[in-house]
Amino acid sequence: MKRILVVEDEPSLRNDLVEYLAMRGYAAEGIGTARGLRAALAAAPVAIVILDIGLPDGNGFDLAGEIRAQHDCGIIMLTALGEADDRIRGFESGADIYLVKHSSLREIEATVQSLLRRLQDPRSRAVGRAPDQWRLNRATWNLTAPNSSEIKLTATELAFVVALMERAGQPCSREDLTQLLARPQTSWDNRHLDAVVNRLRRKIKDYAQIEAPIKMIYGRGYAFSAPGSIEG
């Protein structure tokens, strides 16, 4: 069984997450302090640490850097801090994934599964290096940038990115995209499609601090212009 440490000082959230992960087949342990985390890491190998930022005796950002320097395990930050600057600091300190606390238990578990798959593939993650491609997780609706920034997509954005990434760099026509994204009893046209693209580009720039690889091919449609993969 994969050993997972849930480091959270709020008892009810910690217990709920530990019980859920245990029910799903993981060896989950709850810890409420930085001191307890260090002791647990020293006791036995750990697959993933789910780490809160605000602990009574330590800062999660500092702890992530400490873990990354001393242990070969995955780090998921789970915190109420959801601003872009906080996310960037989290990734810079060593986190593999950054989630905010309104994430559901099912979403957290799906993220754990995704990270475990990445850790088991030696090509997909090296300590201190960002992955070299974009990754889309259908289960969690997360788009991960090459610098490991996580962008949470809406249902419409998810459908749009899936359509582009499945074409592997080839343009997807406006007509096909409009038909895919249109909702029943709703009139959709090119203006709606362009609005989705513009919002998504801004979101990616805000969260990942890099330009979105979504290119308009004049007279043909849109294409995803960078290496990418779909999972989940």
Coordinates of C-alpha atoms in Angstrom, one line a residue:
M1 CA 0.0 0.0 0.0
K2 CA 1.2 3.5 -0.8
R3 CA 1.9 5.5 2.3
I4 CA 0.4 9.0 2.2
L5 CA 0.8 11.7 4.9
V6 CA -2.0 14.2 5.4
V7 CA -0.5 17.2 7.1
E8 CA -3.3 19.5 8.2
D9 CA -3.9 21.2 11.6
E10 CA -7.7 21.3 11.3
P11 CA -8.8 18.0 12.8
S12 CA -12.1 17.5 11.0
L13 CA -10.6 18.1 7.5
R14 CA -7.6 15.9 8.3
N15 CA -9.7 13.0 9.6
D16 CA -12.1 13.2 6.7
L17 CA -9.3 13.0 4.2
V18 CA -7.5 10.2 6.0
E19 CA -10.6 8.1 6.3
Y20 CA -11.5 8.6 2.7
L21 CA -8.1 7.7 1.4
A22 CA -7.9 4.7 3.7
M23 CA -11.3 3.6 2.3
R24 CA -9.8 3.9 -1.2
G25 CA -7.0 1.6 -0.3
Y26 CA -4.1 3.9 0.7
A27 CA -2.1 3.8 3.9
A28 CA -3.1 7.3 5.0
E29 CA -1.8 8.9 8.2
G30 CA -2.9 12.2 9.7
I31 CA -0.4 14.7 11.1
G32 CA -1.1 18.1 12.6
T33 CA 2.4 19.7 13.0
A34 CA 5.7 20.2 11.2
R35 CA 7.4 18.3 14.0
G36 CA 5.1 15.3 13.4
L37 CA 5.7 15.4 9.7
R38 CA 9.5 15.3 10.2
A39 CA 9.2 12.3 12.5
A40 CA 6.9 10.4 10.1
L41 CA 9.2 11.1 7.1
A42 CA 12.1 9.7 9.1
A43 CA 10.2 6.6 10.2
A44 CA 9.4 5.0 6.8
P45 CA 9.3 5.8 3.1
V46 CA 6.4 8.0 1.9
A47 CA 4.8 8.1 -1.5
I48 CA 3.0 11.5 -1.2
V49 CA 2.7 14.3 1.3
I50 CA -0.5 16.3 1.2
L51 CA 0.6 19.5 2.8
D52 CA -1.2 22.5 4.3
I53 CA 0.6 25.8 4.4
G54 CA -0.5 27.1 7.8
L55 CA 0.7 24.8 10.5
P56 CA 1.1 25.9 14.2
D57 CA 4.9 25.2 14.2
G58 CA 5.9 25.6 10.6
N59 CA 5.2 27.1 7.1
G60 CA 4.2 24.8 4.3
F61 CA 6.2 26.6 1.7
D62 CA 9.4 26.1 3.8
L63 CA 8.5 22.5 4.6
A64 CA 7.9 21.7 0.9
G65 CA 11.5 22.9 0.2
E66 CA 12.8 20.8 3.1
I67 CA 10.9 17.7 1.9
R68 CA 12.1 18.1 -1.7
A69 CA 15.7 18.4 -0.6
Q70 CA 15.7 15.4 1.7
H71 CA 13.1 12.9 0.4
D72 CA 12.0 11.5 -2.9
C73 CA 8.2 11.7 -2.7
G74 CA 5.4 13.6 -4.3
I75 CA 4.0 16.8 -2.7
I76 CA 0.5 18.1 -3.0
M77 CA -0.2 21.4 -1.4
L78 CA -3.8 21.7 -0.1
T79 CA -4.5 25.2 1.2
A80 CA -7.0 28.0 1.4
L81 CA -4.6 30.3 -0.4
G82 CA -5.7 30.4 -4.0
E83 CA -4.0 33.5 -5.5
A84 CA -1.7 33.2 -8.4
D85 CA 1.3 34.4 -6.4
D86 CA 0.6 31.7 -3.7
R87 CA 0.4 29.0 -6.4
I88 CA 3.7 30.2 -8.0
R89 CA 5.4 30.2 -4.6
G90 CA 4.1 26.7 -3.9
F91 CA 5.5 25.3 -7.1
E92 CA 8.8 27.2 -6.6
S93 CA 9.1 25.6 -3.1
G94 CA 8.8 22.1 -4.5
A95 CA 5.2 21.2 -4.8
D96 CA 4.1 18.9 -7.6
I97 CA 0.5 19.9 -7.5
Y98 CA -1.4 22.9 -5.8
L99 CA -5.0 22.5 -4.8
V100 CA -7.3 24.8 -2.9
K101 CA -9.4 23.5 0.0
H102 CA -12.8 23.7 -1.7
S103 CA -11.6 20.7 -3.8
S104 CA -13.8 17.6 -3.2
L105 CA -12.5 14.4 -1.6
R106 CA -12.9 12.6 -5.0
E107 CA -10.9 15.3 -6.7
I108 CA -8.1 15.0 -4.2
E109 CA -8.0 11.3 -4.6
A110 CA -7.9 11.6 -8.4
T111 CA -5.0 14.0 -8.0
V112 CA -3.2 11.5 -5.8
Q113 CA -3.7 8.8 -8.4
S114 CA -2.4 11.0 -11.2
L115 CA 0.7 12.0 -9.2
L116 CA 1.4 8.4 -8.3
R117 CA 1.4 7.5 -12.0
R118 CA 3.8 10.3 -12.8
L119 CA 6.1 9.3 -10.0
Q120 CA 6.2 5.7 -11.1
D121 CA 7.2 6.8 -14.6
P122 CA 10.9 7.8 -14.5
R123 CA 10.5 9.8 -17.7
S124 CA 7.7 12.1 -16.3
R125 CA 9.3 13.7 -13.3
A126 CA 12.8 14.5 -12.1
V127 CA 13.4 16.3 -8.8
G128 CA 14.0 20.0 -9.4
R129 CA 12.9 19.9 -13.1
A130 CA 9.6 20.9 -14.5
P131 CA 7.8 18.5 -17.0
D132 CA 8.4 19.4 -20.6
Q133 CA 4.9 19.2 -21.9
W134 CA 1.3 20.2 -21.0
R135 CA -0.9 17.6 -19.3
L136 CA -4.6 17.5 -19.2
N137 CA -6.5 15.4 -16.6
R138 CA -10.1 14.7 -17.6
A139 CA -11.0 13.4 -14.1
T140 CA -9.9 16.5 -12.2
W141 CA -10.4 19.1 -15.0
N142 CA -6.9 20.3 -14.4
L143 CA -4.5 21.5 -17.1
T144 CA -0.9 21.3 -15.9
A145 CA 1.6 23.6 -17.6
P146 CA 5.3 22.7 -18.3
N147 CA 6.3 24.7 -15.2
S148 CA 3.9 22.5 -13.1
S149 CA 1.3 25.2 -12.6
E150 CA -2.2 23.8 -12.3
I151 CA -5.1 25.5 -14.1
K152 CA -8.6 24.4 -13.1
L153 CA -10.9 24.4 -16.2
T154 CA -14.6 24.8 -16.6
A155 CA -16.6 22.2 -18.4
T156 CA -16.6 24.3 -21.6
E157 CA -12.8 25.0 -21.4
L158 CA -12.2 21.3 -20.8
A159 CA -14.1 20.2 -23.9
F160 CA -12.3 22.9 -25.9
V161 CA -8.8 21.8 -24.8
V162 CA -9.6 18.1 -25.2
A163 CA -10.7 18.8 -28.8
L164 CA -7.5 20.7 -29.6
M165 CA -5.1 18.3 -27.8
E166 CA -6.7 15.2 -29.5
R167 CA -5.8 16.8 -32.9
A168 CA -2.0 16.8 -31.9
G169 CA -1.2 20.2 -33.3
Q170 CA -3.5 20.1 -36.3
P171 CA -6.2 22.8 -36.5
C172 CA -9.7 22.2 -35.3
S173 CA -12.3 24.1 -37.3
R174 CA -14.4 26.8 -35.8
E175 CA -17.5 24.9 -37.0
D176 CA -16.5 21.7 -35.2
L177 CA -15.7 23.6 -32.0
T178 CA -18.9 25.6 -32.1
Q179 CA -20.9 22.5 -32.5
L180 CA -19.0 20.7 -29.7
L181 CA -19.4 23.6 -27.2
A182 CA -22.9 24.7 -28.0
R183 CA -25.4 24.0 -25.3
P184 CA -29.0 22.9 -26.0
Q185 CA -31.4 25.8 -26.6
T186 CA -28.5 28.2 -26.7
S187 CA -27.4 30.2 -29.8
W188 CA -23.7 29.9 -30.3
D189 CA -21.5 31.7 -32.9
N190 CA -17.9 32.7 -33.5
R191 CA -18.2 35.5 -30.9
H192 CA -19.0 33.0 -28.1
L193 CA -16.1 30.7 -29.3
D194 CA -13.6 33.6 -29.3
A195 CA -14.8 34.7 -25.8
V196 CA -14.0 31.2 -24.5
V197 CA -10.6 31.3 -26.0
N198 CA -9.8 34.8 -24.7
R199 CA -10.9 33.8 -21.1
L200 CA -8.9 30.6 -21.2
R201 CA -5.8 32.4 -22.5
R202 CA -6.0 35.0 -19.7
K203 CA -6.6 32.2 -17.1
I204 CA -3.5 30.3 -18.2
K205 CA -1.4 33.5 -18.2
D206 CA -2.6 34.4 -14.7
Y207 CA -2.1 31.0 -13.1
A208 CA 1.0 29.7 -15.1
Q209 CA 2.7 33.0 -15.9
I210 CA 3.3 31.7 -19.5
E211 CA 1.5 32.2 -22.7
A212 CA -1.2 29.7 -23.6
P213 CA -0.3 27.4 -26.5
I214 CA -3.6 28.1 -28.2
K215 CA -3.0 29.4 -31.7
M216 CA -5.6 30.7 -34.2
I217 CA -4.9 29.4 -37.7
Y218 CA -6.4 32.0 -40.0
G219 CA -9.3 30.6 -42.1
R220 CA -9.0 27.1 -40.4
G221 CA -9.6 27.3 -36.7
Y222 CA -7.6 26.8 -33.5
A223 CA -4.7 24.5 -32.7
F224 CA -2.8 23.4 -29.6
S225 CA 0.8 24.4 -30.5
A226 CA 2.8 22.6 -27.8
P227 CA 3.5 19.0 -26.8
G228 CA 0.7 17.6 -24.6
S229 CA -0.9 14.5 -23.2
I230 CA -4.4 13.6 -21.9
E231 CA -5.0 11.3 -18.9
G232 CA -7.8 10.3 -16.6

